[in-house]
CSV table of C-alpha atoms in Angstrom, one decimal:
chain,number,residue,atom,x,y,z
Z,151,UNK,CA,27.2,10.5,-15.5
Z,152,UNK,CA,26.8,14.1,-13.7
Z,153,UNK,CA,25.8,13.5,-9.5
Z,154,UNK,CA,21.8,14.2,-9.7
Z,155,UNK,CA,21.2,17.9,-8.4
Z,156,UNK,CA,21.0,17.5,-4.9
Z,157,UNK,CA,17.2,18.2,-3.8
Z,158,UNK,CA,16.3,19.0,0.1
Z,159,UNK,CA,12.7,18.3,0.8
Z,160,UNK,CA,11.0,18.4,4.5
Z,161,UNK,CA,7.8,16.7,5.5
Z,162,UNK,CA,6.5,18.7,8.8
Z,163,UNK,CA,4.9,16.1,11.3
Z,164,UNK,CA,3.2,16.5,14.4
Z,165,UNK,CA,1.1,15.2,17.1
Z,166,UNK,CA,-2.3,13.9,15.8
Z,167,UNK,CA,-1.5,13.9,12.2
Z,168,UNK,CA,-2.5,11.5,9.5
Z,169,UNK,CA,0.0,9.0,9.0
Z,170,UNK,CA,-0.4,7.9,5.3
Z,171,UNK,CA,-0.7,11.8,4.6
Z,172,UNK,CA,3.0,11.8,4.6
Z,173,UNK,CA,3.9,8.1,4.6
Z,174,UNK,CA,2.8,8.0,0.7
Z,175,UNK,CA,5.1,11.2,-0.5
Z,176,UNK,CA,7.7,10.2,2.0
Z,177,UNK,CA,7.8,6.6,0.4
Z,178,UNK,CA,8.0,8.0,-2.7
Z,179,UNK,CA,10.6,11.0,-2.2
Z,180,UNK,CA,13.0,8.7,-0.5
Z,181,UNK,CA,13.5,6.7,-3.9
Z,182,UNK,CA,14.1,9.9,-5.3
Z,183,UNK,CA,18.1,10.3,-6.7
Z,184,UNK,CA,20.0,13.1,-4.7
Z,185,UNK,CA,17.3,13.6,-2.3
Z,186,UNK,CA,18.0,14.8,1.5
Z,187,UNK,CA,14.8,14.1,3.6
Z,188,UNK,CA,13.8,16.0,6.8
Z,189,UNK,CA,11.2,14.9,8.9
Z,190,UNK,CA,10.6,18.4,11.0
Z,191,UNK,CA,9.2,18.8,14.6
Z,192,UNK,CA,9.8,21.3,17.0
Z,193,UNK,CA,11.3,18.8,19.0
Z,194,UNK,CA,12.9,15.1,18.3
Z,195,UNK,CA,10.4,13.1,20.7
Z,196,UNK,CA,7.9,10.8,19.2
Z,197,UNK,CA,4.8,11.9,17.5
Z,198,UNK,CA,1.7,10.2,18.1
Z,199,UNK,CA,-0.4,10.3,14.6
Z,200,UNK,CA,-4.2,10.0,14.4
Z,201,UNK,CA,-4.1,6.3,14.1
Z,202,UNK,CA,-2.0,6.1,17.0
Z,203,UNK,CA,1.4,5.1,14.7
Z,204,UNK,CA,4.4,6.5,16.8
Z,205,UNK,CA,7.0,8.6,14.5
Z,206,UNK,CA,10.3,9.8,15.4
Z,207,UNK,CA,11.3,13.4,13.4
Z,208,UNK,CA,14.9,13.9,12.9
Z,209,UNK,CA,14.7,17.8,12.4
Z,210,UNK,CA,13.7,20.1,14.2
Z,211,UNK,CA,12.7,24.0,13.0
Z,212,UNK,CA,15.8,25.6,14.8
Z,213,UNK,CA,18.1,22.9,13.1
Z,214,UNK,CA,16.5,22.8,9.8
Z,215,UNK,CA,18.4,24.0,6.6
Z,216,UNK,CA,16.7,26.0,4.0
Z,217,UNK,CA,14.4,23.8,2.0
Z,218,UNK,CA,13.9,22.9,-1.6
Z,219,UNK,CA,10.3,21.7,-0.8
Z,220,UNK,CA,8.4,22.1,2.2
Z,221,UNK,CA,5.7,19.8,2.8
Z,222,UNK,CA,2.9,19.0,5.1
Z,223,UNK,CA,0.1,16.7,5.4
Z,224,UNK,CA,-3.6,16.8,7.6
Z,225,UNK,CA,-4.4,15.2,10.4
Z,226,UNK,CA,-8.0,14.6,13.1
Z,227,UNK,CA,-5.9,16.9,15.5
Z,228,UNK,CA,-4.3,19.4,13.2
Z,229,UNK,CA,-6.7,22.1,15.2
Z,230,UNK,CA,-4.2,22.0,18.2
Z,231,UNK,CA,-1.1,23.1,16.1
Z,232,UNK,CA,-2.5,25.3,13.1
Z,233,UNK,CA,-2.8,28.5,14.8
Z,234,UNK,CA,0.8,27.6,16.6
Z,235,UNK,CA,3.0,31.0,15.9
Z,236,UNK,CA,6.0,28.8,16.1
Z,237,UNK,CA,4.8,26.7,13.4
Z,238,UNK,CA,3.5,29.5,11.1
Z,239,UNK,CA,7.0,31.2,11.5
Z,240,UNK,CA,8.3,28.2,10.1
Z,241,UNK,CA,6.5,27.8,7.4
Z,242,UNK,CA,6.5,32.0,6.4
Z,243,UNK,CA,10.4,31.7,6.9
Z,244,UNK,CA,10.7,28.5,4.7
Z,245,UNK,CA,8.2,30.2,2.3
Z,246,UNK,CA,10.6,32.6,1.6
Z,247,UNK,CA,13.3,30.5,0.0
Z,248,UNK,CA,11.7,26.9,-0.9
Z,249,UNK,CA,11.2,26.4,-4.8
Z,250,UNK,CA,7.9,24.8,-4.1
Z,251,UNK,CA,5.5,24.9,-1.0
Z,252,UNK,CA,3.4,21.6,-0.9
Z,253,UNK,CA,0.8,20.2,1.2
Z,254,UNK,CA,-1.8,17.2,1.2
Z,255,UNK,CA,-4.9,16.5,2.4
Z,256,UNK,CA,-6.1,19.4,5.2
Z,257,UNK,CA,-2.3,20.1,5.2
Z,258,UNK,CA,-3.5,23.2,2.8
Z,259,UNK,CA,-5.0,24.7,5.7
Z,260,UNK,CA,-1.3,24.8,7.2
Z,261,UNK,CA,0.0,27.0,4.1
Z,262,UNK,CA,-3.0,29.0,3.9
Z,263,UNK,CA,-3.2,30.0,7.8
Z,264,UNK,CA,0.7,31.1,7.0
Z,265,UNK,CA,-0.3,32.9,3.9
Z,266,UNK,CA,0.7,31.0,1.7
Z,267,UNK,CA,-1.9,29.9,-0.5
Z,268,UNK,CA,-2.8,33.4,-0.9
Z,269,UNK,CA,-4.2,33.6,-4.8
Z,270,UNK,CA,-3.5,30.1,-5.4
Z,271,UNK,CA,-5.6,27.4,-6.4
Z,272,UNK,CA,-5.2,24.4,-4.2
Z,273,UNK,CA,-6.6,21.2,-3.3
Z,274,UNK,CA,-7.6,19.6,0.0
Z,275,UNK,CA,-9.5,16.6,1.9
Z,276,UNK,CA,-13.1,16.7,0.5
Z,277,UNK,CA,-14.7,17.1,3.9
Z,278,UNK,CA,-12.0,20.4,4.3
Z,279,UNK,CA,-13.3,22.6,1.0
Z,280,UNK,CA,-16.0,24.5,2.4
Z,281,UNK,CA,-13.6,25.1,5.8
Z,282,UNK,CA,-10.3,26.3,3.5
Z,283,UNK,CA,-12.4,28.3,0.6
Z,284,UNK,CA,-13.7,30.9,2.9
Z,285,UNK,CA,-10.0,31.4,3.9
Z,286,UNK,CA,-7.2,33.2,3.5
Z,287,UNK,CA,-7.9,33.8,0.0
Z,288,UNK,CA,-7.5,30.4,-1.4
Z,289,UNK,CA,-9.3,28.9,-4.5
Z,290,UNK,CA,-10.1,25.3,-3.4
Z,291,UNK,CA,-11.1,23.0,-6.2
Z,292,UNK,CA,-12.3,19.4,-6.6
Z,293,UNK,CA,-9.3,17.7,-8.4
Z,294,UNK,CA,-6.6,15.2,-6.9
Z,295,UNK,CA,-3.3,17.1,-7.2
Z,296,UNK,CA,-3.1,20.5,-8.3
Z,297,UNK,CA,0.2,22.3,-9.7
Z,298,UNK,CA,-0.4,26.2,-9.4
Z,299,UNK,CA,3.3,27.9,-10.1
Z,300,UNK,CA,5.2,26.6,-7.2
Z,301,UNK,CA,2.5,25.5,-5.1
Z,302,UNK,CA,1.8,21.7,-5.4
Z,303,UNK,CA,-1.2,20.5,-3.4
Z,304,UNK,CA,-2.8,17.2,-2.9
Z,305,UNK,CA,-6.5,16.1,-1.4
Z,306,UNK,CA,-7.2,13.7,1.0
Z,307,UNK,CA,-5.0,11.1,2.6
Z,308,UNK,CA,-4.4,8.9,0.1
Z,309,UNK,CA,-3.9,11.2,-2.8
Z,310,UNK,CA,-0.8,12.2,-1.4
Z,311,UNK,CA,0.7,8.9,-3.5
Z,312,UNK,CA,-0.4,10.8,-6.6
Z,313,UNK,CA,1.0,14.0,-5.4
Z,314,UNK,CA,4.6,12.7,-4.7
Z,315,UNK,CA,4.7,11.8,-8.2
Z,316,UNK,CA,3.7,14.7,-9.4
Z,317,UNK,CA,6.1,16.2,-7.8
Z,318,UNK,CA,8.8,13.3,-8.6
Z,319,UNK,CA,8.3,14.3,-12.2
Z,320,UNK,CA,8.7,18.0,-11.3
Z,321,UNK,CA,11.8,17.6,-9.7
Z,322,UNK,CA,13.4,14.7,-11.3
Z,323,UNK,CA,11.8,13.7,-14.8
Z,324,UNK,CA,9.0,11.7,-15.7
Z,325,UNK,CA,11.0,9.1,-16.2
Z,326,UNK,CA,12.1,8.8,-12.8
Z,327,UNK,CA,8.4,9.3,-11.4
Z,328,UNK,CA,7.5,6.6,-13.4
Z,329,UNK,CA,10.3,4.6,-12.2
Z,330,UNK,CA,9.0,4.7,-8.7
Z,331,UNK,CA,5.5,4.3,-9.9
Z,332,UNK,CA,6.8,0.7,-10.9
Z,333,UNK,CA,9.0,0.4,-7.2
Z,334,UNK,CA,5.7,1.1,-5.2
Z,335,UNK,CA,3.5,-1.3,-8.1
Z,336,UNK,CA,1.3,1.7,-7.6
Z,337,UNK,CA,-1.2,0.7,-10.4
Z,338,UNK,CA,-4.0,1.1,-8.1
Z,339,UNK,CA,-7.4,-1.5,-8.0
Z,340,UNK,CA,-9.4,-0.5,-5.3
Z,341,UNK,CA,-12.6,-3.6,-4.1
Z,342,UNK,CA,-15.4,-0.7,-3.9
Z,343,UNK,CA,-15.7,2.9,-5.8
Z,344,UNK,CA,-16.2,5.2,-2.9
Z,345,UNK,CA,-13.5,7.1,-3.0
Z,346,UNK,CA,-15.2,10.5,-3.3
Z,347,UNK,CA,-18.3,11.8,-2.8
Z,348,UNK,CA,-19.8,11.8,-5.8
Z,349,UNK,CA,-19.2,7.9,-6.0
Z,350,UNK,CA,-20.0,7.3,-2.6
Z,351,UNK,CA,-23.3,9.4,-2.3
Z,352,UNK,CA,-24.6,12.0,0.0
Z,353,UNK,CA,-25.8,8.9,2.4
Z,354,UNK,CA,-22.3,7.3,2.9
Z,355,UNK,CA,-20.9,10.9,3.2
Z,356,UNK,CA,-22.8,12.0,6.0
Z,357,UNK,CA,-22.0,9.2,7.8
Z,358,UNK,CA,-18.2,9.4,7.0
Z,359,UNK,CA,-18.4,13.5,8.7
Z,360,UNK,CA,-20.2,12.1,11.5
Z,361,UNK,CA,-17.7,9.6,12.4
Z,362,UNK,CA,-14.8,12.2,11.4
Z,363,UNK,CA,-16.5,14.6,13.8
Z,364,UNK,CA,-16.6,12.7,16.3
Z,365,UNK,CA,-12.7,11.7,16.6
Z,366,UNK,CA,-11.8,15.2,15.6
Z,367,UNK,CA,-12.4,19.0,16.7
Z,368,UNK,CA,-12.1,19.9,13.0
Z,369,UNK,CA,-15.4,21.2,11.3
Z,370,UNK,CA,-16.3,19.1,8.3
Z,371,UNK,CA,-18.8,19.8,5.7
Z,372,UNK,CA,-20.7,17.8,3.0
Z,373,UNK,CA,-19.4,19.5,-0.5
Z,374,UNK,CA,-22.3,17.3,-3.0
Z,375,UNK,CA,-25.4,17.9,-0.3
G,180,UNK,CA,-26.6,-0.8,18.8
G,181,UNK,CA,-24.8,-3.6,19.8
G,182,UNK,CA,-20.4,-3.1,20.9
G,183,UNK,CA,-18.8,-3.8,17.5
G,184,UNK,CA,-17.3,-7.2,17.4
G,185,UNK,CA,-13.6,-6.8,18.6
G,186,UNK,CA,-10.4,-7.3,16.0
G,187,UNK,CA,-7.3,-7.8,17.6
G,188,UNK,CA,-4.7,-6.9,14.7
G,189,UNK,CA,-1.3,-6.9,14.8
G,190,UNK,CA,1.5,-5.9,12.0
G,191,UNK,CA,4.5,-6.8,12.6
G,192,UNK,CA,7.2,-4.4,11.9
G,193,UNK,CA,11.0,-5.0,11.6
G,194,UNK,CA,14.1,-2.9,10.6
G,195,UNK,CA,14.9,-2.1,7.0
G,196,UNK,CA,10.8,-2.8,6.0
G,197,UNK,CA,9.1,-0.2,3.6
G,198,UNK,CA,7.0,2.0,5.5
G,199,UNK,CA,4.3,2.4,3.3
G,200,UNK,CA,3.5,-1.5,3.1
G,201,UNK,CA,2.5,-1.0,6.6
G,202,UNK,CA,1.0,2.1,6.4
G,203,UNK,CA,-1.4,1.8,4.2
G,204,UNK,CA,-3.4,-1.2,5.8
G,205,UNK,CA,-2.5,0.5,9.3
G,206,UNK,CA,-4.3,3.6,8.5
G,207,UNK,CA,-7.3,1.5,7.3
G,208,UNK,CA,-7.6,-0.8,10.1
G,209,UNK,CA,-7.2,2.2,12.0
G,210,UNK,CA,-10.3,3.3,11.3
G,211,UNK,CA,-12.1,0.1,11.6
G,212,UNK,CA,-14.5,0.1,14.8
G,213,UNK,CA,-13.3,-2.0,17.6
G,214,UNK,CA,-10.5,-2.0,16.7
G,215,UNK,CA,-7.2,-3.4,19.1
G,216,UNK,CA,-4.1,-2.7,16.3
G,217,UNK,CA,-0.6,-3.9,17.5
G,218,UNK,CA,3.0,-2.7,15.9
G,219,UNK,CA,4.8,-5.8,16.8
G,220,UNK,CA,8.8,-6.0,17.0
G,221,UNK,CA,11.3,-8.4,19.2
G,222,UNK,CA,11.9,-5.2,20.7
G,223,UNK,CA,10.4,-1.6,21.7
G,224,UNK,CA,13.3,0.2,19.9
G,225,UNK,CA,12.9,2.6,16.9
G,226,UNK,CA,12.9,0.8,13.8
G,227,UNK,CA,14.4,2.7,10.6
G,228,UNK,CA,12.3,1.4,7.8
G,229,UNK,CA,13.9,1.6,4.3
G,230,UNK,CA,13.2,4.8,3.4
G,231,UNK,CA,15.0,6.2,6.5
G,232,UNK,CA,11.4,6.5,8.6
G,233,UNK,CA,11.7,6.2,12.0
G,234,UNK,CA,8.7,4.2,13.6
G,235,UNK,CA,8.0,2.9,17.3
G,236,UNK,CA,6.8,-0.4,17.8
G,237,UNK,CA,4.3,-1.0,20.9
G,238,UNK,CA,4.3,-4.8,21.3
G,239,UNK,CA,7.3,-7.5,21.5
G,240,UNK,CA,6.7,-11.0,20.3
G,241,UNK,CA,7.0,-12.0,24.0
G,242,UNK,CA,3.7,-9.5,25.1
G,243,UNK,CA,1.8,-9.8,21.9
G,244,UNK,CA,-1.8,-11.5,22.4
G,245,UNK,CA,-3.3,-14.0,20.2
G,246,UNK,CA,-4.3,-11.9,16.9
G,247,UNK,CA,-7.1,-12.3,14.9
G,248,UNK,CA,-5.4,-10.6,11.8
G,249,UNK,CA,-1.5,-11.3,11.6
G,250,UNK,CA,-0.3,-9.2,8.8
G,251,UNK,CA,3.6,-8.1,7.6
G,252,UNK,CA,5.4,-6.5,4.9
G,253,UNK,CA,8.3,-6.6,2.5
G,254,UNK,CA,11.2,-4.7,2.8
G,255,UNK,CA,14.4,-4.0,1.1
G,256,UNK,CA,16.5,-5.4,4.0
G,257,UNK,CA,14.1,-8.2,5.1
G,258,UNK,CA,16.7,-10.8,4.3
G,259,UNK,CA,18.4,-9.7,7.4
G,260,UNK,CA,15.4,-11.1,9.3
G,261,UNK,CA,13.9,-13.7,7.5
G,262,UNK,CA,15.4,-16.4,8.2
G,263,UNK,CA,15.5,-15.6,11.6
G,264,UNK,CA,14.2,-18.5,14.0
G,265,UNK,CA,13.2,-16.0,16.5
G,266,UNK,CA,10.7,-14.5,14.3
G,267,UNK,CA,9.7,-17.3,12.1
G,268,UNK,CA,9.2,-19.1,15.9
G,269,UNK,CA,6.5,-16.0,16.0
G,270,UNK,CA,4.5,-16.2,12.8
G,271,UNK,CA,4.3,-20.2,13.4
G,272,UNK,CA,2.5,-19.7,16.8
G,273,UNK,CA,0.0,-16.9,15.4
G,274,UNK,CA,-1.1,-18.4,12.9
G,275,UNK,CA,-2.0,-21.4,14.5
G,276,UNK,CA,-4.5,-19.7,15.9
G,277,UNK,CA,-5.2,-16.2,14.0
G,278,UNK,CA,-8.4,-15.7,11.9
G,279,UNK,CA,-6.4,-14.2,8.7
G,280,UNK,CA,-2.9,-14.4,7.9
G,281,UNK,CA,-1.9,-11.7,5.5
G,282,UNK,CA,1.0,-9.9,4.0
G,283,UNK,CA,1.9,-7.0,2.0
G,284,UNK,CA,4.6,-6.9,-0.7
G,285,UNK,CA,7.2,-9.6,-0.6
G,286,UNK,CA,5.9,-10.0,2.7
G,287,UNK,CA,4.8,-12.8,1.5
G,288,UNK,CA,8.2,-14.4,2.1
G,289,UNK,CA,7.4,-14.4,5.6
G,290,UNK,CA,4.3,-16.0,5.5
G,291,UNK,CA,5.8,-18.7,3.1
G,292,UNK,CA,9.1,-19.6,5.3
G,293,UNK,CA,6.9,-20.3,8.0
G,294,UNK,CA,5.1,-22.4,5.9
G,295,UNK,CA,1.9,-20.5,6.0
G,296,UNK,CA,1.1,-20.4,2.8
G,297,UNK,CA,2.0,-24.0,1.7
G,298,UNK,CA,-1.1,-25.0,-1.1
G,299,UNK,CA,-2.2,-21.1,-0.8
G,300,UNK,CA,-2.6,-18.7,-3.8
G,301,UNK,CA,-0.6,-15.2,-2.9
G,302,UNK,CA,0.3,-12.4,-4.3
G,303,UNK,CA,3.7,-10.5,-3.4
G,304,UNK,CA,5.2,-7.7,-4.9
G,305,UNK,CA,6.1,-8.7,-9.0
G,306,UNK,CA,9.8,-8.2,-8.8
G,307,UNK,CA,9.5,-11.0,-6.1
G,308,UNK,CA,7.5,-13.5,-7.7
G,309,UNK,CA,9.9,-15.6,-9.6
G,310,UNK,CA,11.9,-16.2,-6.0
G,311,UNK,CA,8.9,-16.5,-4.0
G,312,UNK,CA,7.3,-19.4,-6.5
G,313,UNK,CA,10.4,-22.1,-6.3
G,314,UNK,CA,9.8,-22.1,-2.5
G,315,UNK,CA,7.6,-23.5,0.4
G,316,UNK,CA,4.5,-24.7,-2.2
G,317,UNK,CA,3.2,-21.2,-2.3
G,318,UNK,CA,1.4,-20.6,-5.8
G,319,UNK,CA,2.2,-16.9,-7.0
G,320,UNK,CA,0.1,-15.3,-9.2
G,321,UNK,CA,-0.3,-11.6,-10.7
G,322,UNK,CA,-3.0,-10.5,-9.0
G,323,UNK,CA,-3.5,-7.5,-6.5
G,324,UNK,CA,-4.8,-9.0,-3.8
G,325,UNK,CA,-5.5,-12.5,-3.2
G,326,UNK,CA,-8.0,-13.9,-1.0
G,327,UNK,CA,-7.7,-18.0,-0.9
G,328,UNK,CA,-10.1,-19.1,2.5
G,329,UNK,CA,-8.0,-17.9,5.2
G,330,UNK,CA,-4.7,-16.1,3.7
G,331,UNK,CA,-5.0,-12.6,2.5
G,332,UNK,CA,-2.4,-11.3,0.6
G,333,UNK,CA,-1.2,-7.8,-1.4
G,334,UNK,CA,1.2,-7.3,-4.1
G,335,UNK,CA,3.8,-4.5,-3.6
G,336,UNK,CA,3.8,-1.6,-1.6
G,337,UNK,CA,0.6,0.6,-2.3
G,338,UNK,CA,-1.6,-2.6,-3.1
G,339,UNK,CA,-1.3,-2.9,1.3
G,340,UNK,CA,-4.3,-0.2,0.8
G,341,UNK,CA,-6.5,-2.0,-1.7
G,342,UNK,CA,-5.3,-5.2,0.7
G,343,UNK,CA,-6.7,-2.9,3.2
G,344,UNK,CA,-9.9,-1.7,2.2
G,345,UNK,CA,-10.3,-5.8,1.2
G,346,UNK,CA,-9.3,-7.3,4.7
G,347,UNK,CA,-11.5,-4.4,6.8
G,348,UNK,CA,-14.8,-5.5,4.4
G,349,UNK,CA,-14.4,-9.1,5.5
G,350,UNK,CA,-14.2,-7.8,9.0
G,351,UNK,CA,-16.3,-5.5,9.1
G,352,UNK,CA,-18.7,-5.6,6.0
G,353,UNK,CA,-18.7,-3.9,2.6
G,354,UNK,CA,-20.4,-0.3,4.2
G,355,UNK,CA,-17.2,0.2,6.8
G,356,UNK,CA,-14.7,-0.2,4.1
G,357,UNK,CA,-16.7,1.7,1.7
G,358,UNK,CA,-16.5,4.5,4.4
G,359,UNK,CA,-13.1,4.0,5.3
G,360,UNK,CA,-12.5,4.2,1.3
G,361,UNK,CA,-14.4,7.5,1.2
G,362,UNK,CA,-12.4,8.7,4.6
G,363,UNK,CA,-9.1,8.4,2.9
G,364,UNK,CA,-10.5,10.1,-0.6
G,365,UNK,CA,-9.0,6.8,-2.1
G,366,UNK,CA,-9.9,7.6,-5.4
G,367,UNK,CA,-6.8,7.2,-7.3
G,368,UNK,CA,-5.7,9.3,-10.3
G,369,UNK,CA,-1.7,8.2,-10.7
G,370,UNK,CA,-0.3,10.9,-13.4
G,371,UNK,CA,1.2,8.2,-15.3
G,372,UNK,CA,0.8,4.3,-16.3
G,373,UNK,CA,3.5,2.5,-15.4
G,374,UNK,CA,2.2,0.9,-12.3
G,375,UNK,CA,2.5,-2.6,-13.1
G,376,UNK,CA,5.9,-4.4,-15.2
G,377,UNK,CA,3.5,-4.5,-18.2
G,378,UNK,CA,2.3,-0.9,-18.3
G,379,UNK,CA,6.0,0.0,-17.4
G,380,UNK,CA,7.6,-1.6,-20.3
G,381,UNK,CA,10.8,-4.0,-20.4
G,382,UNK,CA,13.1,-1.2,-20.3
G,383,UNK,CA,11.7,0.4,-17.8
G,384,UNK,CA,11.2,-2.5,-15.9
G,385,UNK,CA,15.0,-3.2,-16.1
G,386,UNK,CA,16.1,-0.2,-14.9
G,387,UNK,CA,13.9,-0.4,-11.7
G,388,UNK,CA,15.7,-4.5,-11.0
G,389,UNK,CA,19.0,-2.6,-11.6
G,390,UNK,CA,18.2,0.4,-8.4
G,391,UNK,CA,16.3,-2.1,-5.9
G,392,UNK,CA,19.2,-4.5,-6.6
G,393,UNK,CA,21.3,-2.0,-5.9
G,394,UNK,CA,19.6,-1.0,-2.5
G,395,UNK,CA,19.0,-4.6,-1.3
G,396,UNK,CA,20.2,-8.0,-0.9
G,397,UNK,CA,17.2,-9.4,-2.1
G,398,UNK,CA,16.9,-10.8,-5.4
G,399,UNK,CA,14.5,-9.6,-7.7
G,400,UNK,CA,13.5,-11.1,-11.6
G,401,UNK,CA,11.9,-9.3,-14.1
G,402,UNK,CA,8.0,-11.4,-14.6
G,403,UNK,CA,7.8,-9.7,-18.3
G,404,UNK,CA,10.6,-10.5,-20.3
């Protein structure tokens, strides 16, 4: 058998993000054949996510090679690095050159603040649409993963599971996405059906913004009121 | 309103363990109010997990308080630990006094060389079942997660987040984790069906033995064929 093509994908963390944002398409990239994975900082020292899980990147932008995908999830304290110029360089220079620019949950709002989502449809964290759509020129809609050209976008947290495959199958077949699928025995069940807001209704949602506001300086906004 | 009731959590964490087990329940008991979450190791220094993640624990065995959750995961390289008298030594003196003993994947294994799970229903992750069964009384059965009076247990890898969502309603009540649900838009839509060895197929199932025996000294059986 041939060597699998050699794919370089980088997952951009920093301080306050979400840590099952990336933890999900990290898990599932890492089973991926020929992969090379960078986990991208501006510096090596330990990130502190949002629910206080301590990460250690092993890239930095300065070292980073050109990518194949770039990737980048949200996080309760994504305000304090969004606007960064450092960080937006880095994702306008990897724009240039990556075959697909990827983001989940209120990661979007990192591609679209770097112009990147620019005419693109795109998904994002429920309590996020309102913010991202009057952005930038992004078209946020309502669905889990959305493939749009090159641009592969996930929406909150959790769909970042379903995103990776996506973008296993993209990158590697469907027969390896479904491969992993069966590694990570994702063949989901969840106890309650309050995933979104539809199913959770407009009480539990305001609720779940108020306690989101509160840990976050991120403006939320009910999208089924 | 009254102070929530205090949860003193702890996961314990260990070289060559798949990061998602952990992360998934981590980010959910995150979120949990009143919350005390420990990331418990012999020592404070990075751990790679198996998908080359770099994590910090926070808490050595030697510092950790009494918990009332004790919860671990599987790991392609958890027979390096397993056995170890050091850490077994550790699980027996939690759970002589935690509230819940839990595990993720073929975490399980843990739980059951400790003989914590002796005359206990568990789940673990499927290509672990058949090894897990012949040992320690444990009664392994396909389910995704199993609740028998005190022991609370996930199959493999992204089950930890229905585990999850499961462990934070008996803590907490059915409204938290129905908000924590909705937080995390866990409202899964996996692009394909091969989540489980019986959706997978027997080939498919084969082929996914063949890489994690590859990857790991652990020994996995196919529960389908």
């Amino acid at each position: 058998m041939p060597a699998p093509q050699k794919h370089v994908i980088g997952l951009v963390f920093y301080p306050g993000m979400t840590s099952l944002d990336m933890v999900g398409p990290h898990q599932v990239f890492g089973a991926l054949p020929g992969v090379e994975l960078h986990r991208i900082w501006k510096t090596l020292a330990p990130i502190t996510c949002d629910d206080g899980l301590v990460i250690v990147p092993d890239t930095t932008f300065s070292t980073c090679p050109p990518l194949d995908v770039i990737c980048v999830g949200g996080g309760l304290e994504q305000r304090a690095v969004v606007d960064d110029p450092e960080v937006l360089d880095f994702f306008h220079k990897q724009g240039k050159t990556a075959r697909f620019i990827t983001s989940v949950c209120s990661g979007a709002e990192f591609l679209a603040k770097a112009g990147l989502l620019e005419g693109y449809r795109a998904a994002t964290h429920w309590g996020m649409r309102e913010q991202l759509m009057t952005n930038q020129g992004v078209e946020i809609v309502n669905e889990r993963v959305v493939v749009d050209r090159n641009r592969i976008t996930g929406g909150g947290v959790t769909a970042g599971i379903d995103f990776g495959l996506t973008v296993a199958s993209i990158l590697c077949g469907e027969e390896t996405a479904k491969m992993i699928q069966l590694l990570l025995e994702y063949d989901p069940a969840p106890p309650f059906d309050a995933g979104s807001p539809e199913k959770a209704g407009p009480e539990l949602v305001e609720k779940a913004i108020a306690l989101m506001q509160q840990m976050s300086s991120l403006e939320f906004a009910n999208p089924v009121r």
